[in-house]
Short mmCIF file of C-alpha atoms in Angstrom, two decimals:
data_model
loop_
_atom_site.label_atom_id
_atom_site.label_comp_id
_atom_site.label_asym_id
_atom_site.label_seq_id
_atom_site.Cartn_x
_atom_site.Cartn_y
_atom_site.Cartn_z
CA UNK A 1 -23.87 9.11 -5.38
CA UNK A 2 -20.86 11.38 -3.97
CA UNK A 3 -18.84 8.63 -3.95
CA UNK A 4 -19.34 7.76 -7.66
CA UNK A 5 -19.42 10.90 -8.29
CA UNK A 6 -15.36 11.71 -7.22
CA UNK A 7 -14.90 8.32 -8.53
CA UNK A 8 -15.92 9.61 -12.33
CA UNK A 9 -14.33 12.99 -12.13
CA UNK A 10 -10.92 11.67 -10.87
CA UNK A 11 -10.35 9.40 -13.72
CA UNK A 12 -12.33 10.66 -16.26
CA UNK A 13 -12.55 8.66 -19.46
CA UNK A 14 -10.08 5.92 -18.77
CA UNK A 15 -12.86 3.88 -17.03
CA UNK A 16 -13.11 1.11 -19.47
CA UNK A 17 -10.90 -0.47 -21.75
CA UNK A 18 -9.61 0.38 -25.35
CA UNK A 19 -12.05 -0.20 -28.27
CA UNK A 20 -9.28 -2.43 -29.59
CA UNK A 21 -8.54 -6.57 -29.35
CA UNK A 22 -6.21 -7.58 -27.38
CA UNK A 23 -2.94 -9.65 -28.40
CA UNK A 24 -0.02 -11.29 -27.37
CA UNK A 25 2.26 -8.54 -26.29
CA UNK A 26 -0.64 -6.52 -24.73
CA UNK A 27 -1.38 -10.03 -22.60
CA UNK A 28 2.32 -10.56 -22.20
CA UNK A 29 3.13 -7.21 -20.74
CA UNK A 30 0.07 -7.15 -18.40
CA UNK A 31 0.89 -9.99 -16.99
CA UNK A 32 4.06 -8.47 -16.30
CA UNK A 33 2.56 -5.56 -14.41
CA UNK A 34 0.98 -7.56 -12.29
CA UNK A 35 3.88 -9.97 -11.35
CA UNK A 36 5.66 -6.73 -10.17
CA UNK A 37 2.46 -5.23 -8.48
CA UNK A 38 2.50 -8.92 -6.91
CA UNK A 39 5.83 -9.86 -5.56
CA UNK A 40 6.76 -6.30 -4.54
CA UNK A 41 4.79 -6.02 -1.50
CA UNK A 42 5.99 -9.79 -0.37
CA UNK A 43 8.28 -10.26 2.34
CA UNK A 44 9.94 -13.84 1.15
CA UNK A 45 11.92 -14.08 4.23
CA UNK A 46 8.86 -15.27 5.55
CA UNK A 47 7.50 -17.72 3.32
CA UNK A 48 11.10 -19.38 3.75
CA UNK A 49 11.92 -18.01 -0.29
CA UNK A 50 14.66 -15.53 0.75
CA UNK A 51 18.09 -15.72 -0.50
CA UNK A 52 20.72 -15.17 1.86
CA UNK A 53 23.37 -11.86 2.00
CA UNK A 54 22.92 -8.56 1.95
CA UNK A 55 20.62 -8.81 -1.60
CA UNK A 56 17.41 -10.93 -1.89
CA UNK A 57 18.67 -12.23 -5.46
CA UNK A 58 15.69 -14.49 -5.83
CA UNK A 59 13.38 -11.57 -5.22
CA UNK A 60 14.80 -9.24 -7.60
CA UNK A 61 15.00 -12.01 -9.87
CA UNK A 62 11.39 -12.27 -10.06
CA UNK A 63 11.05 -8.36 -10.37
CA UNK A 64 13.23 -7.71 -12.99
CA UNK A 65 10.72 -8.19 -15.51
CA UNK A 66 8.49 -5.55 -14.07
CA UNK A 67 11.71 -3.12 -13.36
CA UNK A 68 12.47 -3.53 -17.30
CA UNK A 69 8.91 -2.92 -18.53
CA UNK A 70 9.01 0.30 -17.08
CA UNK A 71 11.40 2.09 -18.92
CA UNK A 72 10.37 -0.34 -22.40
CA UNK A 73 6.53 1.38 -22.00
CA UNK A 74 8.15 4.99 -21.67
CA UNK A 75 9.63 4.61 -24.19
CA UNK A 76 7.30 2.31 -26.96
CA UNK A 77 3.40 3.74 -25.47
CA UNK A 78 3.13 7.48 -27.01
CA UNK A 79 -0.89 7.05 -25.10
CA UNK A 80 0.30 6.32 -21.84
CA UNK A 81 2.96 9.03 -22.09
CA UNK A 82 -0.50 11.69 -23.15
CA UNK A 83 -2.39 9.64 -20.24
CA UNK A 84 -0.03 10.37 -17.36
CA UNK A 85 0.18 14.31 -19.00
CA UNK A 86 -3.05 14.60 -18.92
CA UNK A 87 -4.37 12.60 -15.42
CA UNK A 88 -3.76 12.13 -12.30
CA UNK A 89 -0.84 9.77 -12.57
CA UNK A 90 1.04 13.15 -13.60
CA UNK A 91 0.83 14.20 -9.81
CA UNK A 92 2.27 10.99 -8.66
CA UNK A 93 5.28 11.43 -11.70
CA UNK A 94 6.14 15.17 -10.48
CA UNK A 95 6.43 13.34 -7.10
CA UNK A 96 8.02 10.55 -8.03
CA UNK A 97 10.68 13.63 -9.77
CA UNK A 98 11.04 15.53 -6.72
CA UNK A 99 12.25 12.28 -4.92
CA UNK A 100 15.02 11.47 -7.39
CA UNK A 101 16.83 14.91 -7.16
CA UNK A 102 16.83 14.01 -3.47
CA UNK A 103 18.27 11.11 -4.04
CA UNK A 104 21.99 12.39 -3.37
CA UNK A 105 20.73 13.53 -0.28
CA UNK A 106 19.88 10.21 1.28
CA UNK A 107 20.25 9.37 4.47
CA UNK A 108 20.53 5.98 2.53
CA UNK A 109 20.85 6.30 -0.72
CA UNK A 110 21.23 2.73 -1.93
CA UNK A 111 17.61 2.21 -0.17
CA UNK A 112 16.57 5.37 -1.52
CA UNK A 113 17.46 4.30 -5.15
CA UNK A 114 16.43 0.51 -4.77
CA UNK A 115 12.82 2.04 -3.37
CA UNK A 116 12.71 4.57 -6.71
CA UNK A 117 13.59 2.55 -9.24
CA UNK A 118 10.88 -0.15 -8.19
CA UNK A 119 7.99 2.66 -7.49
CA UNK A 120 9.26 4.68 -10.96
CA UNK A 121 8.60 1.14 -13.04
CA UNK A 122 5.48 0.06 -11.34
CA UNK A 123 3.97 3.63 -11.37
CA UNK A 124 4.56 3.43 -15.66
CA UNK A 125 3.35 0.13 -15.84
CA UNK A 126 0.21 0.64 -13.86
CA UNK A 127 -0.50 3.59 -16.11
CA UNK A 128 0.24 1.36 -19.26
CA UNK A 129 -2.27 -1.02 -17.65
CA UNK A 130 -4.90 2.08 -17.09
CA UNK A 131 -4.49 2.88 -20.52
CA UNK A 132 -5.37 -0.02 -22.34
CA UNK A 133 -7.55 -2.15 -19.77
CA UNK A 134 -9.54 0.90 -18.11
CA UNK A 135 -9.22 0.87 -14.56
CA UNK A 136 -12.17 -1.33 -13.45
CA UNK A 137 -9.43 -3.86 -15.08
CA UNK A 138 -6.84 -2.40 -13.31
CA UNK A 139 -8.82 -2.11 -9.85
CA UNK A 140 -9.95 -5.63 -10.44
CA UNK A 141 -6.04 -7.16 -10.86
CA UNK A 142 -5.38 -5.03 -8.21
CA UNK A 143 -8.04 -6.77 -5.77
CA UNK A 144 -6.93 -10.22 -6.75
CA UNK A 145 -3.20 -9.76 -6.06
CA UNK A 146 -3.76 -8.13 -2.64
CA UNK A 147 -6.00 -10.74 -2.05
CA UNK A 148 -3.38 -13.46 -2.55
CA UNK A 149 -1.45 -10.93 -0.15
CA UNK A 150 -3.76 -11.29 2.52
CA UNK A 151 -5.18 -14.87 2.37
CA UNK A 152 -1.38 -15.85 2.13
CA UNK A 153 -0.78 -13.49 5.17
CA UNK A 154 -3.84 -15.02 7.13
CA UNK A 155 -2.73 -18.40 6.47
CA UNK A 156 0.81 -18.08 7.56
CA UNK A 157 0.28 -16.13 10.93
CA UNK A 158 -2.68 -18.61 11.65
CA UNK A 159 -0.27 -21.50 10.47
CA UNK A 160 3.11 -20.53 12.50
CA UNK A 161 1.82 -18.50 15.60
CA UNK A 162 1.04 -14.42 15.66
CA UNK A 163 4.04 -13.08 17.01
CA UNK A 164 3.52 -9.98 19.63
CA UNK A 165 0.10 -10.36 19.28
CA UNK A 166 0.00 -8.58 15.75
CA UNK A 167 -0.37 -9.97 12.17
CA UNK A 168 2.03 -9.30 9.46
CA UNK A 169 1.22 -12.07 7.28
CA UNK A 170 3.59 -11.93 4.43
CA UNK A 171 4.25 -8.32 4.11
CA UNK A 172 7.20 -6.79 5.84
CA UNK A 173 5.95 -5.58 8.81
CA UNK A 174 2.45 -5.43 10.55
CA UNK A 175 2.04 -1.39 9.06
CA UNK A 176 2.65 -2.82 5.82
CA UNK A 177 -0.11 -5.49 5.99
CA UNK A 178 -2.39 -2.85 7.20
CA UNK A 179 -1.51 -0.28 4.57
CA UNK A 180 -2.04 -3.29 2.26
CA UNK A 181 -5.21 -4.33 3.21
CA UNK A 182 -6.30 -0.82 3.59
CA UNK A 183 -6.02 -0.41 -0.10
CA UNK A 184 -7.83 -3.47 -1.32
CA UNK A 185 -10.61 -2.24 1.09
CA UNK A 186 -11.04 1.09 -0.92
CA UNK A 187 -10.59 -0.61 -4.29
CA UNK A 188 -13.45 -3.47 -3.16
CA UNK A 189 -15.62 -0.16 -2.84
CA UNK A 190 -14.42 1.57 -5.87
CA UNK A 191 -15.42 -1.21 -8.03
CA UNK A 192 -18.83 -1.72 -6.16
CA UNK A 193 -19.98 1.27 -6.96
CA UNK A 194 -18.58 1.32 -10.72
CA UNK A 195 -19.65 -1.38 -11.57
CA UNK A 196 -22.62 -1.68 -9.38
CA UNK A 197 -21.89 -5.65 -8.41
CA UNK A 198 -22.31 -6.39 -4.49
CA UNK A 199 -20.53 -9.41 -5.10
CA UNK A 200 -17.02 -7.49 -4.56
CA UNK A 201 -18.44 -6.56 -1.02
CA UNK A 202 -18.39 -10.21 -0.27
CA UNK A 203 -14.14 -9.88 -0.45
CA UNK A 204 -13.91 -7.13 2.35
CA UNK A 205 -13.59 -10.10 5.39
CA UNK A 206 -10.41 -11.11 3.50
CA UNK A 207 -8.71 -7.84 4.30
CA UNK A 208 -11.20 -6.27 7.45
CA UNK A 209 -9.45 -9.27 8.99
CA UNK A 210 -5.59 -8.62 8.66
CA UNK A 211 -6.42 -5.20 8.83
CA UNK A 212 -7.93 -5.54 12.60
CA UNK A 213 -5.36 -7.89 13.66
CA UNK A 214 -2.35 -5.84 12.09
CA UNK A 215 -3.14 -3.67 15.27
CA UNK A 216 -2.07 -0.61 13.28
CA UNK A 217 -4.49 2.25 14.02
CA UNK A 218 -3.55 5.09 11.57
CA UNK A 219 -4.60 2.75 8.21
CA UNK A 220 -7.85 1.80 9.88
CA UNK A 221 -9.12 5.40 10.87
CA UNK A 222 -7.93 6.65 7.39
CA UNK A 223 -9.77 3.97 5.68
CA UNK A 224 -12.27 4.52 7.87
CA UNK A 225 -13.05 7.95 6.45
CA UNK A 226 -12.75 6.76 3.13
CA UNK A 227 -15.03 4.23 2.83
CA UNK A 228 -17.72 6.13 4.32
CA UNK A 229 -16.83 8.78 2.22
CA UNK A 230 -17.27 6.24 -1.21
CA UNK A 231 -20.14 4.86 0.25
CA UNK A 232 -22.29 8.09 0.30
CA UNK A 233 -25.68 7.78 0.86
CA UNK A 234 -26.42 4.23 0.20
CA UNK A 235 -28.78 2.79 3.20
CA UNK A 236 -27.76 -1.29 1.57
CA UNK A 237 -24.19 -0.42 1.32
CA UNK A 238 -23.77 0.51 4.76
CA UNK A 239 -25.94 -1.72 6.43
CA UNK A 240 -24.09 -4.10 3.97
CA UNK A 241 -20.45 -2.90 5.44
CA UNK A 242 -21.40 -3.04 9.23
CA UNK A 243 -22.11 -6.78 9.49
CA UNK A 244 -19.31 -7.22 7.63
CA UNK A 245 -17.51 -5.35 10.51
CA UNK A 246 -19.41 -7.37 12.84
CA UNK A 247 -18.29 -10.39 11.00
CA UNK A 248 -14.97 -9.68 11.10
CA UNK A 249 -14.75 -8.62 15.13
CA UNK A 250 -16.50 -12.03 15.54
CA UNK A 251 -13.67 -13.76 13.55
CA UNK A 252 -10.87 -11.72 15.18
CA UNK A 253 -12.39 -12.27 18.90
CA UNK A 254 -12.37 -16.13 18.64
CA UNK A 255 -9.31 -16.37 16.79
CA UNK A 256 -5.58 -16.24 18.38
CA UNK A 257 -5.61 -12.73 17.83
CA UNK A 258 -7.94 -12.79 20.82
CA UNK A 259 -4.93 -12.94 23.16
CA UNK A 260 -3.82 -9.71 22.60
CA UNK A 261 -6.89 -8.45 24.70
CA UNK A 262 -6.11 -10.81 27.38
CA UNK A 263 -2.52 -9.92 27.65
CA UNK A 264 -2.20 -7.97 31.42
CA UNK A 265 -0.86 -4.35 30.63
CA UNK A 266 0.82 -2.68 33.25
CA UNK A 267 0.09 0.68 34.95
CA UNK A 268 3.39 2.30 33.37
CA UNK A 269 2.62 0.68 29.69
CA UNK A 270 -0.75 2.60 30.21
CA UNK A 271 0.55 5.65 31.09
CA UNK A 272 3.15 5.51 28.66
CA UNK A 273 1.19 4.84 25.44
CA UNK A 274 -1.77 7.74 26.95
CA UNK A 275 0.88 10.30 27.41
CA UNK A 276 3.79 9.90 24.57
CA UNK A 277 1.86 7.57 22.04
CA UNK A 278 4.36 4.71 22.61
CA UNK A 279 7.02 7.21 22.61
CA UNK A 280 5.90 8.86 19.19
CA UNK A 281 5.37 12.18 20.58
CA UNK A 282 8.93 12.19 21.39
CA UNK A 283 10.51 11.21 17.98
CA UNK A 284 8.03 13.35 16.54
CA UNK A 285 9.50 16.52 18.89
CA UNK A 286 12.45 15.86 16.56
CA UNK A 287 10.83 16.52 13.60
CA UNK A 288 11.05 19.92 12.89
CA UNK A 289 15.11 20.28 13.07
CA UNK A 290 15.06 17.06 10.34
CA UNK A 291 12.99 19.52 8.06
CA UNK A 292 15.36 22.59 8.75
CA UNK A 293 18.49 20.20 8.00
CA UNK A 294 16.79 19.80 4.63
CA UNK A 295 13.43 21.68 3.49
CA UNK A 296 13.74 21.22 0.00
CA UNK A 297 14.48 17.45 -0.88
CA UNK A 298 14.53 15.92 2.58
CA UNK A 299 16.08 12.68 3.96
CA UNK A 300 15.27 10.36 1.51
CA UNK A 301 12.50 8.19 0.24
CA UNK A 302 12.44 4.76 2.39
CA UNK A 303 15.71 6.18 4.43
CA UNK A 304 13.24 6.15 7.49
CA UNK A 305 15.34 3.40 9.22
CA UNK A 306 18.26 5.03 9.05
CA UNK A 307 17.27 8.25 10.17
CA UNK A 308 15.19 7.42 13.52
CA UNK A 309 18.44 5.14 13.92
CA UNK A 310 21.05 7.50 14.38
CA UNK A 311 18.07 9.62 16.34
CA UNK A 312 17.97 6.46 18.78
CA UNK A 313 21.97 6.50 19.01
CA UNK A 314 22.01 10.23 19.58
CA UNK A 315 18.71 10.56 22.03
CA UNK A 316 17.14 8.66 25.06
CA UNK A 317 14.17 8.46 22.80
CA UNK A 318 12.80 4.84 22.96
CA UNK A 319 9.56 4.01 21.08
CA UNK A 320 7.91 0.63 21.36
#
């Protein structure tokens, strides 16, 4: 019950839907939303979709209706304006505030602004959608989308070869497919215990899977915690949960992911990754100067590139 419990307080009232029918705009504008919450995560370079030059045209293209419906619900949605006052999307707003005075401050700041301007849109539509579907609607969208993510992902590293030994389906990088996956794990939760329907259980394979074979350990330990944290004291959920584990190492160990066990690892590699975590501990030493440089509004949001770049041009540090 702890799990529902957090579940309830955290978003309070805005569980279910408005008492009110829905019509064309309302079903216009959602579908919006989730176009945005859709394509943003996609890396089309992969697919083969990506225009060529220094902008992805034909991406932006098919974001610009979710970019524009962020400002147009600011501005026409007086209850989603009270809703993000008075929840928790206001803590992700005062966030999203304290990264746009930053914003001259970029290391990059035509990432910086690019990464804003998309997060500041979908972070007003996804309250819009809160308000008037509830968020089992929301959670449920949510669920379907990434699942599109990561059956798209599965079938195009399965379909093409896993490169190094780590899938990154169709996101843009293997820590992205884990992060990802990661969050339509918790969602598949939230909604099982809302709603109290073990049939969303039955979608956890979809992203245990890419989530295993993305390799990326952080995302899996975190989600880890929170799962078992959601799952409280339920004996069926978790006996539920661990053969679906089981399931998925089963899948993962006779799949082509299965190399990447095989692959001989060297004495140096070993001592390498046990003593500087591939290096990390090193960039990580440099950490502290980049926060006295700038305490207050930092480096920018999505500079991260840049930043560890001119640290690699300026240091021996090497991270694999």
């Amino acid at each position: 019950m702890e799990g529902k419990r957090w579940i309830a307080c955290t978003f309070g009232p805005r569980m279910r839907a408005m008492n009110r029918p829905i019509n064309a705009h309302d079903a216009l504008l959602a579908l919006v939303v989730a176009s945005g919450i859709l394509i943003a995560p996609i890396d089309f370079q992969t697919i083969g979709l990506s225009s060529s030059g220094d902008v992805d045209i034909g991406r932006w293209g098919l974001l610009l209706p979710s970019l524009l419906a962020g400002p147009y619900i600011a501005v026409s949605s007086p209850g989603t304006r009270r809703l993000i006052r008075r929840g928790p999307a206001m803590l992700f707003g005062l966030w999203l505030a304290w990264l746009w005075i930053g914003l001259p401050f970029s290391a990059d700041p035509r990432q910086t602004f690019i990464a804003l301007v998309t997060a500041t849109s979908l972070w007003l539509g996804v309250s819009w959608f809160v308000f008037r579907f509830g968020l089992v609607a929301f959670g449920a969208t949510v669920v379907v989308v990434l699942a599109v993510v990561s059956v798209g992902g599965l079938i195009e590293d399965f379909a093409t070869g896993i490169e190094d030994d780590r899938m990154d389906g169709i996101a843009f990088g293997f820590n992205d497919l884990a992060l990802l996956t990661s969050m339509g794990l918790v969602w598949v939760l939230i909604l099982h215990r809302v709603t109290r329907q073990r049939g969303w259980l039955l979608l956890m394979p979809i992203f245990l899977v890419p989530l295993v074979g993305s390799g990326a350990r952080t995302p899996a330990i975190a989600t880890t915690i929170v799962l078992l944290v959601l799952l409280g004291g339920s004996r069926t959920a978790r006996l539920v949960l661990t053969g679906l584990v089981v399931v998925t190492v089963a899948v993962v160990l006779v799949s082509p992911l299965a190399d990447r066990f095989d692959r001989d690892v060297s004495p140096t590699e070993v001592e390498t990754s046990a003593t500087t975590l591939n290096g990390r501990i090193e960039l990580w030493s440099e950490v502290p100067d980049l926060v006295e440089q700038r305490p207050f509004v930092g480096h920018g949001f999505k500079a991260g590139n840049t930043v560890w770049r001119e640290l690699y041009l300026a240091s021996d540090i090497k991270v694999d």
